mmCIF file of C-alpha atoms and ligand atoms in Angstrom:
data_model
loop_
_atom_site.group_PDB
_atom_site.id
_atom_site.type_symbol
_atom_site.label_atom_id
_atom_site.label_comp_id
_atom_site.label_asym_id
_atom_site.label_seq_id
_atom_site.Cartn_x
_atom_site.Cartn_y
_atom_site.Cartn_z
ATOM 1 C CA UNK A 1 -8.791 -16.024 24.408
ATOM 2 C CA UNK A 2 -6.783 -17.503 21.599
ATOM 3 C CA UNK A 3 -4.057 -14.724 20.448
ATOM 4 C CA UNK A 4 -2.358 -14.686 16.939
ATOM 5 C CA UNK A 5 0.947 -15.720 16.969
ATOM 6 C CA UNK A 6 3.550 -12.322 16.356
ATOM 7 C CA UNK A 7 5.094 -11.474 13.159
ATOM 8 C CA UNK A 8 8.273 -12.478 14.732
ATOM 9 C CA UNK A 9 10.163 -9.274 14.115
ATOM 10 C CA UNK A 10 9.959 -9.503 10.869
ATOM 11 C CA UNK A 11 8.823 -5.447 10.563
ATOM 12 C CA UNK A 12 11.457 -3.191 9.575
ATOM 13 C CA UNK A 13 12.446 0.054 8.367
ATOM 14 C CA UNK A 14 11.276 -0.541 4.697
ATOM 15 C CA UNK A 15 9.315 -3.276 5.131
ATOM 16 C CA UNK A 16 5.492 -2.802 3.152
ATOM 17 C CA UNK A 17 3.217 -2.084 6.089
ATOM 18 C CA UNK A 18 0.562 -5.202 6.587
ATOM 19 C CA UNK A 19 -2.739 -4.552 5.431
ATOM 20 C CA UNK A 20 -5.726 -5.148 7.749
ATOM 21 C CA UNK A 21 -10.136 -4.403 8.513
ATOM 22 C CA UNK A 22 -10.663 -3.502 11.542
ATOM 23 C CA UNK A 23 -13.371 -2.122 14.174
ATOM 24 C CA UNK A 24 -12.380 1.648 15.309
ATOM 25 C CA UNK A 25 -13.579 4.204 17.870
ATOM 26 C CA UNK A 26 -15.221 5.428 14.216
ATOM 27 C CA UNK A 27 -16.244 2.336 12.812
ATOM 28 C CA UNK A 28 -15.319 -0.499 10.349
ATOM 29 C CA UNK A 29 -11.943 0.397 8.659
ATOM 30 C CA UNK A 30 -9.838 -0.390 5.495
ATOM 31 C CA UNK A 31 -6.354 0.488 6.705
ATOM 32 C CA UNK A 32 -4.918 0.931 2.529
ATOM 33 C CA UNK A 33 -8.237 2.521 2.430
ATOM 34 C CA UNK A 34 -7.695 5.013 5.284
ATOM 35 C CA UNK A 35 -4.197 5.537 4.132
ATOM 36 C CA UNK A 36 -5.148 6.800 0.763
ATOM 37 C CA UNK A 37 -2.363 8.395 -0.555
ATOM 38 C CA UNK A 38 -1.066 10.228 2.479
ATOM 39 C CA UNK A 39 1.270 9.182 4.880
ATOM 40 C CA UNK A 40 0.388 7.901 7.697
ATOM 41 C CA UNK A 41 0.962 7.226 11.711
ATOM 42 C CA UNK A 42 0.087 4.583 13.311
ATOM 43 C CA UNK A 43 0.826 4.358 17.150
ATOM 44 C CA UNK A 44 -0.514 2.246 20.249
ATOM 45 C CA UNK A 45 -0.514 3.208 23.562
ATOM 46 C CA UNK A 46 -1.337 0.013 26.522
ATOM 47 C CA UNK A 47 -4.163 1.210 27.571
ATOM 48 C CA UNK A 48 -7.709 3.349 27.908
ATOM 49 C CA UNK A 49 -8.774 5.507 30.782
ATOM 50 C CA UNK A 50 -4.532 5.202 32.588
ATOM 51 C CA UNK A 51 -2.578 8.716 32.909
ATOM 52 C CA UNK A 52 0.013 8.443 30.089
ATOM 53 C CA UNK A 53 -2.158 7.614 27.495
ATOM 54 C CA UNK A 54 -4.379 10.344 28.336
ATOM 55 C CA UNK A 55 -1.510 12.859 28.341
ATOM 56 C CA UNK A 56 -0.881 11.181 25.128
ATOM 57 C CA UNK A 57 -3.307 10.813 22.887
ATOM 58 C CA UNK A 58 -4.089 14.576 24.189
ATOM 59 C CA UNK A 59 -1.403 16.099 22.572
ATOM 60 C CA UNK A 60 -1.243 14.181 19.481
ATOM 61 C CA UNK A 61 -5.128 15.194 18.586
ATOM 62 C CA UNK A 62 -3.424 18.605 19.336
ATOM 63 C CA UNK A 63 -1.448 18.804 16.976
ATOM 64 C CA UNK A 64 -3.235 16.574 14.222
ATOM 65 C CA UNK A 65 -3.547 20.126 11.914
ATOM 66 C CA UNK A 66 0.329 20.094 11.609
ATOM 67 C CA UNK A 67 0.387 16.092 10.584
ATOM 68 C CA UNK A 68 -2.653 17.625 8.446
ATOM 69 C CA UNK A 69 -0.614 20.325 6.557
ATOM 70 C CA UNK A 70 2.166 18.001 5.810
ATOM 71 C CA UNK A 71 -0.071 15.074 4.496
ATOM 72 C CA UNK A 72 -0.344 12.696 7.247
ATOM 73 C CA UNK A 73 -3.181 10.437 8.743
ATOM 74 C CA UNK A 74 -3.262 9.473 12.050
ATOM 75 C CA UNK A 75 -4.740 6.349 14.013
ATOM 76 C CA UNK A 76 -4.305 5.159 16.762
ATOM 77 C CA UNK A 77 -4.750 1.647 18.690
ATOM 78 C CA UNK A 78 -5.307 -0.258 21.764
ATOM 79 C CA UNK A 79 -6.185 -3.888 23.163
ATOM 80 C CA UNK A 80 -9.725 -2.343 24.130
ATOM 81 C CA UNK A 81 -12.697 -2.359 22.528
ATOM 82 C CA UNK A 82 -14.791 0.290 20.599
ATOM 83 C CA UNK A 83 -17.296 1.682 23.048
ATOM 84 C CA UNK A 84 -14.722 1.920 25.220
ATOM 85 C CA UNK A 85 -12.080 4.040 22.968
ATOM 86 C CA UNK A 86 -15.379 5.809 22.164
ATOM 87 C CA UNK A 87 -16.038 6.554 25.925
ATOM 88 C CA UNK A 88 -12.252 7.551 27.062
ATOM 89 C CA UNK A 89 -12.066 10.019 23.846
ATOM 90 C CA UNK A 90 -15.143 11.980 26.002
ATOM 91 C CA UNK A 91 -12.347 12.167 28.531
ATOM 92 C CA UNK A 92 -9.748 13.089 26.854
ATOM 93 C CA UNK A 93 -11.094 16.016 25.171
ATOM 94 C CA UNK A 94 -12.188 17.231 29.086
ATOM 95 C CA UNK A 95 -9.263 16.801 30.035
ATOM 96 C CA UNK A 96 -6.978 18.064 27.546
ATOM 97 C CA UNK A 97 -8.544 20.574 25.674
ATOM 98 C CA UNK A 98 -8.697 18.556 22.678
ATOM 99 C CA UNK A 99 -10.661 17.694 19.955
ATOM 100 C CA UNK A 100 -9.423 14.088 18.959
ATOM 101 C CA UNK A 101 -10.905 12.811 15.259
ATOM 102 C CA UNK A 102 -8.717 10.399 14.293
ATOM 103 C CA UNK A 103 -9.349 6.978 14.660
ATOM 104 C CA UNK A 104 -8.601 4.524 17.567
ATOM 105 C CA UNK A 105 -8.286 0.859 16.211
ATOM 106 C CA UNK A 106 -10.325 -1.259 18.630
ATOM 107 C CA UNK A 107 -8.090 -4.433 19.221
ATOM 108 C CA UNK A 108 -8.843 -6.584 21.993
ATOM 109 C CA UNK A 109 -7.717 -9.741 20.430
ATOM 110 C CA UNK A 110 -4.196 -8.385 19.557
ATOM 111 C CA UNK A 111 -4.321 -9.123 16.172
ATOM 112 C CA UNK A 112 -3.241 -6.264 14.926
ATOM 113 C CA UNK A 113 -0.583 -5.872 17.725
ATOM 114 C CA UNK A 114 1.211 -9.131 17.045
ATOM 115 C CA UNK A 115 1.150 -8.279 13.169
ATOM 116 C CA UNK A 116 2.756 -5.028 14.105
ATOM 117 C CA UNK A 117 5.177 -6.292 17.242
ATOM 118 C CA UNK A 118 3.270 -4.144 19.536
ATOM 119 C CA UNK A 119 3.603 -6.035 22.471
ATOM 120 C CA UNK A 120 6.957 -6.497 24.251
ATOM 121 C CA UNK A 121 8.909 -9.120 26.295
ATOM 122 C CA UNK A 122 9.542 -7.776 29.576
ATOM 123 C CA UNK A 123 7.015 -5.534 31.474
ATOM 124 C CA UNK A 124 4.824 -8.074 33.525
ATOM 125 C CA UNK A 125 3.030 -4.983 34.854
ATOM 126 C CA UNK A 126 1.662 -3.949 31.679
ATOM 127 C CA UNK A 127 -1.479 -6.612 31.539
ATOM 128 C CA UNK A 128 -4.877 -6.783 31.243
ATOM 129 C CA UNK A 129 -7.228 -8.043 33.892
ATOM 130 C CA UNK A 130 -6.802 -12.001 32.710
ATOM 131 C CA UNK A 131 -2.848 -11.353 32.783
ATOM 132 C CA UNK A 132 -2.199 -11.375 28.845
ATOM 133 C CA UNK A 133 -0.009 -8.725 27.622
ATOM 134 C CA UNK A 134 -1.442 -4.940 26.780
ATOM 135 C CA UNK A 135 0.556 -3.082 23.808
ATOM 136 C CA UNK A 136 3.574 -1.303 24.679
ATOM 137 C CA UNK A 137 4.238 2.326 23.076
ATOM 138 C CA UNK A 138 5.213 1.701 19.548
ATOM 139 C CA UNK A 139 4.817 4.148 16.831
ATOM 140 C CA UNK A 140 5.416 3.265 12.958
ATOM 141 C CA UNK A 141 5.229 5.816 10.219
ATOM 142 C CA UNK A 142 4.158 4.781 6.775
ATOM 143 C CA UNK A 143 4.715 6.498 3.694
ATOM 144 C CA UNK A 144 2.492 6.818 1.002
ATOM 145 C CA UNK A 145 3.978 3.813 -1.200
ATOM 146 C CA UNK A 146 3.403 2.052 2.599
ATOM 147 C CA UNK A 147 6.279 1.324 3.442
ATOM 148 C CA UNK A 148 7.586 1.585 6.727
ATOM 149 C CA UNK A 149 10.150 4.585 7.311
ATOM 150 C CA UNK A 150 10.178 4.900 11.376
ATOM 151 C CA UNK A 151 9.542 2.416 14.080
ATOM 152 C CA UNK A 152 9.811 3.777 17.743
ATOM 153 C CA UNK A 153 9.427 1.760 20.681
ATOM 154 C CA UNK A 154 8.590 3.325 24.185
ATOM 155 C CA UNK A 155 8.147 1.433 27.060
ATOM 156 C CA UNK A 156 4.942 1.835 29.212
ATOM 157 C CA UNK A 157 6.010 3.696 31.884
ATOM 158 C CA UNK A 158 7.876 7.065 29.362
ATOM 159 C CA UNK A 159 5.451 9.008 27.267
ATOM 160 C CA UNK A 160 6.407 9.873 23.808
ATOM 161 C CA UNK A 161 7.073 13.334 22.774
ATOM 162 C CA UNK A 162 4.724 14.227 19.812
ATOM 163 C CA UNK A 163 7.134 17.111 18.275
ATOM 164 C CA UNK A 164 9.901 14.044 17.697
ATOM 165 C CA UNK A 165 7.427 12.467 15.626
ATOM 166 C CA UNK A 166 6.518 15.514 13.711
ATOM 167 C CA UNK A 167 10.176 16.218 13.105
ATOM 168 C CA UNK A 168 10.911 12.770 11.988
ATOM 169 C CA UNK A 169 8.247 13.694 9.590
ATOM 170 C CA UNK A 170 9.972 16.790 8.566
ATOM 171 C CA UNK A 171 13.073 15.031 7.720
ATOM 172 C CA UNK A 172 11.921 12.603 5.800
ATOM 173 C CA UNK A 173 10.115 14.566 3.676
ATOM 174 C CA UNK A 174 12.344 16.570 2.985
ATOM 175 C CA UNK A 175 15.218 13.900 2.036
ATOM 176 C CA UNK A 176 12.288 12.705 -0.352
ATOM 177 C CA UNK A 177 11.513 15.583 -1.336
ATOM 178 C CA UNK A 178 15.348 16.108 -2.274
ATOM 179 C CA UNK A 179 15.659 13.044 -4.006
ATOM 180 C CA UNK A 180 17.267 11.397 -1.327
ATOM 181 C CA UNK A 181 20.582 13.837 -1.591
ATOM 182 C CA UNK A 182 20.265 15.028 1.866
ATOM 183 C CA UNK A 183 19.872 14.089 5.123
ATOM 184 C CA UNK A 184 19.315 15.867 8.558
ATOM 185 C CA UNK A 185 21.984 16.081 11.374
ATOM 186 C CA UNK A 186 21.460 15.586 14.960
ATOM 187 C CA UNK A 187 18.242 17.390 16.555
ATOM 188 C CA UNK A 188 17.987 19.079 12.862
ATOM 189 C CA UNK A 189 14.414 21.068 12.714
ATOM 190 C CA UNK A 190 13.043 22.936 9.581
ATOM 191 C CA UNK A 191 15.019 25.562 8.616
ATOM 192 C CA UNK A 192 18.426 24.122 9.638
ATOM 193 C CA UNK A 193 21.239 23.547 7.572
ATOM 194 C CA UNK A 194 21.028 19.783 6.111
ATOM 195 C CA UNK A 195 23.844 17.476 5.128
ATOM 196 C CA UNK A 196 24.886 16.584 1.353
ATOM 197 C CA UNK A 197 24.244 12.710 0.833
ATOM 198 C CA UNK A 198 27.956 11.134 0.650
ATOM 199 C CA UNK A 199 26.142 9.872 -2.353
ATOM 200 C CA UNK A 200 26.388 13.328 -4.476
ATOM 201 C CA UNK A 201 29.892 14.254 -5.034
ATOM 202 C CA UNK A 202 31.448 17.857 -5.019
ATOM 203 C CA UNK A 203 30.304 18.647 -8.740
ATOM 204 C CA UNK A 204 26.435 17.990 -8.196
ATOM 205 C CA UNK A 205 26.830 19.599 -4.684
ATOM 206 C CA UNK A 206 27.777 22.820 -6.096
ATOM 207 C CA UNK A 207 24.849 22.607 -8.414
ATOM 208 C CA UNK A 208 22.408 21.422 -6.113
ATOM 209 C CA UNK A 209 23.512 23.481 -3.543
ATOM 210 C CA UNK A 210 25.702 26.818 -4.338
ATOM 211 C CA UNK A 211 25.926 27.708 -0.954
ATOM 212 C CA UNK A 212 27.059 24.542 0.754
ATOM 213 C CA UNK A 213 30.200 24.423 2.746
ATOM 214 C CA UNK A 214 32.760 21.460 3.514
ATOM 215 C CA UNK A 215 33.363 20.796 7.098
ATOM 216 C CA UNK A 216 35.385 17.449 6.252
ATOM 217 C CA UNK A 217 35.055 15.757 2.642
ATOM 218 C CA UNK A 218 32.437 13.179 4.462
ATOM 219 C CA UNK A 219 30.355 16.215 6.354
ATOM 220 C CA UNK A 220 29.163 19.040 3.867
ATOM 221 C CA UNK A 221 26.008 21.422 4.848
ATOM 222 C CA UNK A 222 23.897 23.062 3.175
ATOM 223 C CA UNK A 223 20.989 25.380 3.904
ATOM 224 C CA UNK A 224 17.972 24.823 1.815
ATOM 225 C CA UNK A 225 16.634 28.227 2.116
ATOM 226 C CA UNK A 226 16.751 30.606 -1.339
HETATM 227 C C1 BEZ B 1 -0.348 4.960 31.728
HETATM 228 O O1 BEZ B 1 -0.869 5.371 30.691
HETATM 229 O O2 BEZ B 1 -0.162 5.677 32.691
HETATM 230 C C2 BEZ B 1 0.117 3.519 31.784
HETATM 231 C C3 BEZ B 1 -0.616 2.533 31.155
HETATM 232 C C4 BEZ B 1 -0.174 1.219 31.260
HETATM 233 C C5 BEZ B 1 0.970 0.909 31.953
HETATM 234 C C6 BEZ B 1 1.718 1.919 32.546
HETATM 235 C C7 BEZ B 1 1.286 3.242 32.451
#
């Protein structure tokens, strides 16, 4: 098999996510095309038919209505092919309880792995059957402009946890939705208080935000609610 050299790296937070066609569990697909205008996820897991992907992929069809409400696509991908995303979906629905709709990107040649960096350096265990690399756990989201606003890396061995995601999501459209003047603290949900950019000074705090209070001149919260 002759695999695509990586894009050495060269992804980052605000980098424009590549463009590609692929094959899917659902058919041909335009990724820009998929995209739309909604944001989007975009996650790989190492492998079909093994125990933490199923547990995985589970529980983010699961909660695909709340990525719904707030405007975001999902797809997934893996080194296998199409029949057999196709077949494992069968058993992850079984096994799960779910109904899983989104798209898995079929990607035995890696292609789409090395342009994303989805394949890692160090776990010798996580191969295929001819000994080439399978994709680690990596999960990118994309805003609608497509660029790149989260990469997470998980090794094969940890699950994710789906409601991280979702509350990444949260936060960052919320700064956006703010203009950028806030930002969330540590293990900040909806409905917490948020912190004033140190970009907006005291006067266009107290406009922005009547009710905000100054913990130190650099850490200022605010809640959002009315
Ligand atoms: C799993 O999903 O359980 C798994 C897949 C590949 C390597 C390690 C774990």
């Amino acid at each position: 098999m002759s695999i695509p050299k990586p894009n050495n790296g060269t992804l980052r937070l605000g980098s424009i996510a590549p463009d590609f066609t692929t094959d899917t569990s659902l058919g041909e697909l335009h990724f820009y095309e998929y995209i739309d205008q909604s944001w989007c996820i975009l996650f790989s897991h190492p492998d079909d038919f093994t125990p933490v992907c199923t547990t995985e992929l589970g529980a983010f069809a699961k909660l695909e209505p709340e990525f719904t409400r707030r405007g975001v696509k999902m797809i997934g991908l893996s080194a296998n092919d199409a029949d057999s995303h196709r077949l494992w979906i069968k058993d992850i629905d079984e096994i799960t309880g779910s109904h899983l709709s989104f798209p898995i990107i079929a990607d035995p040649d890696r292609r789409i792995a090395l342009l994303y960096d989805m394949i890692d350096h160090q776990d010798a265990t996580n191969i295929d059957d001819k000994g080439v690399q399978l994709t680690i756990r990596s999960v990118f989201i994309i805003d609608p402009a497509k660029t790149i606003r989260l990469i997470m890396t998980y090794p094969a061995s940890c699950g994710r946890n789906t409601a991280e995601v979702l509350r990444v999501v949260d936060s960052l459209q919320t700064s956006d939705r703010l203009s950028r003047k806030v930002t969330t603290p540590i293990n900040w949900v909806p409905g917490d208080d948020v912190i004033i950019a140190p970009t907006v000074d005291d006067n266009e705090a107290k406009q922005l935000f009547p009710k905000f209070r100054s913990i130190k001149p650099y850490l200022r919260l605010t809640p959002l609610s009315k």
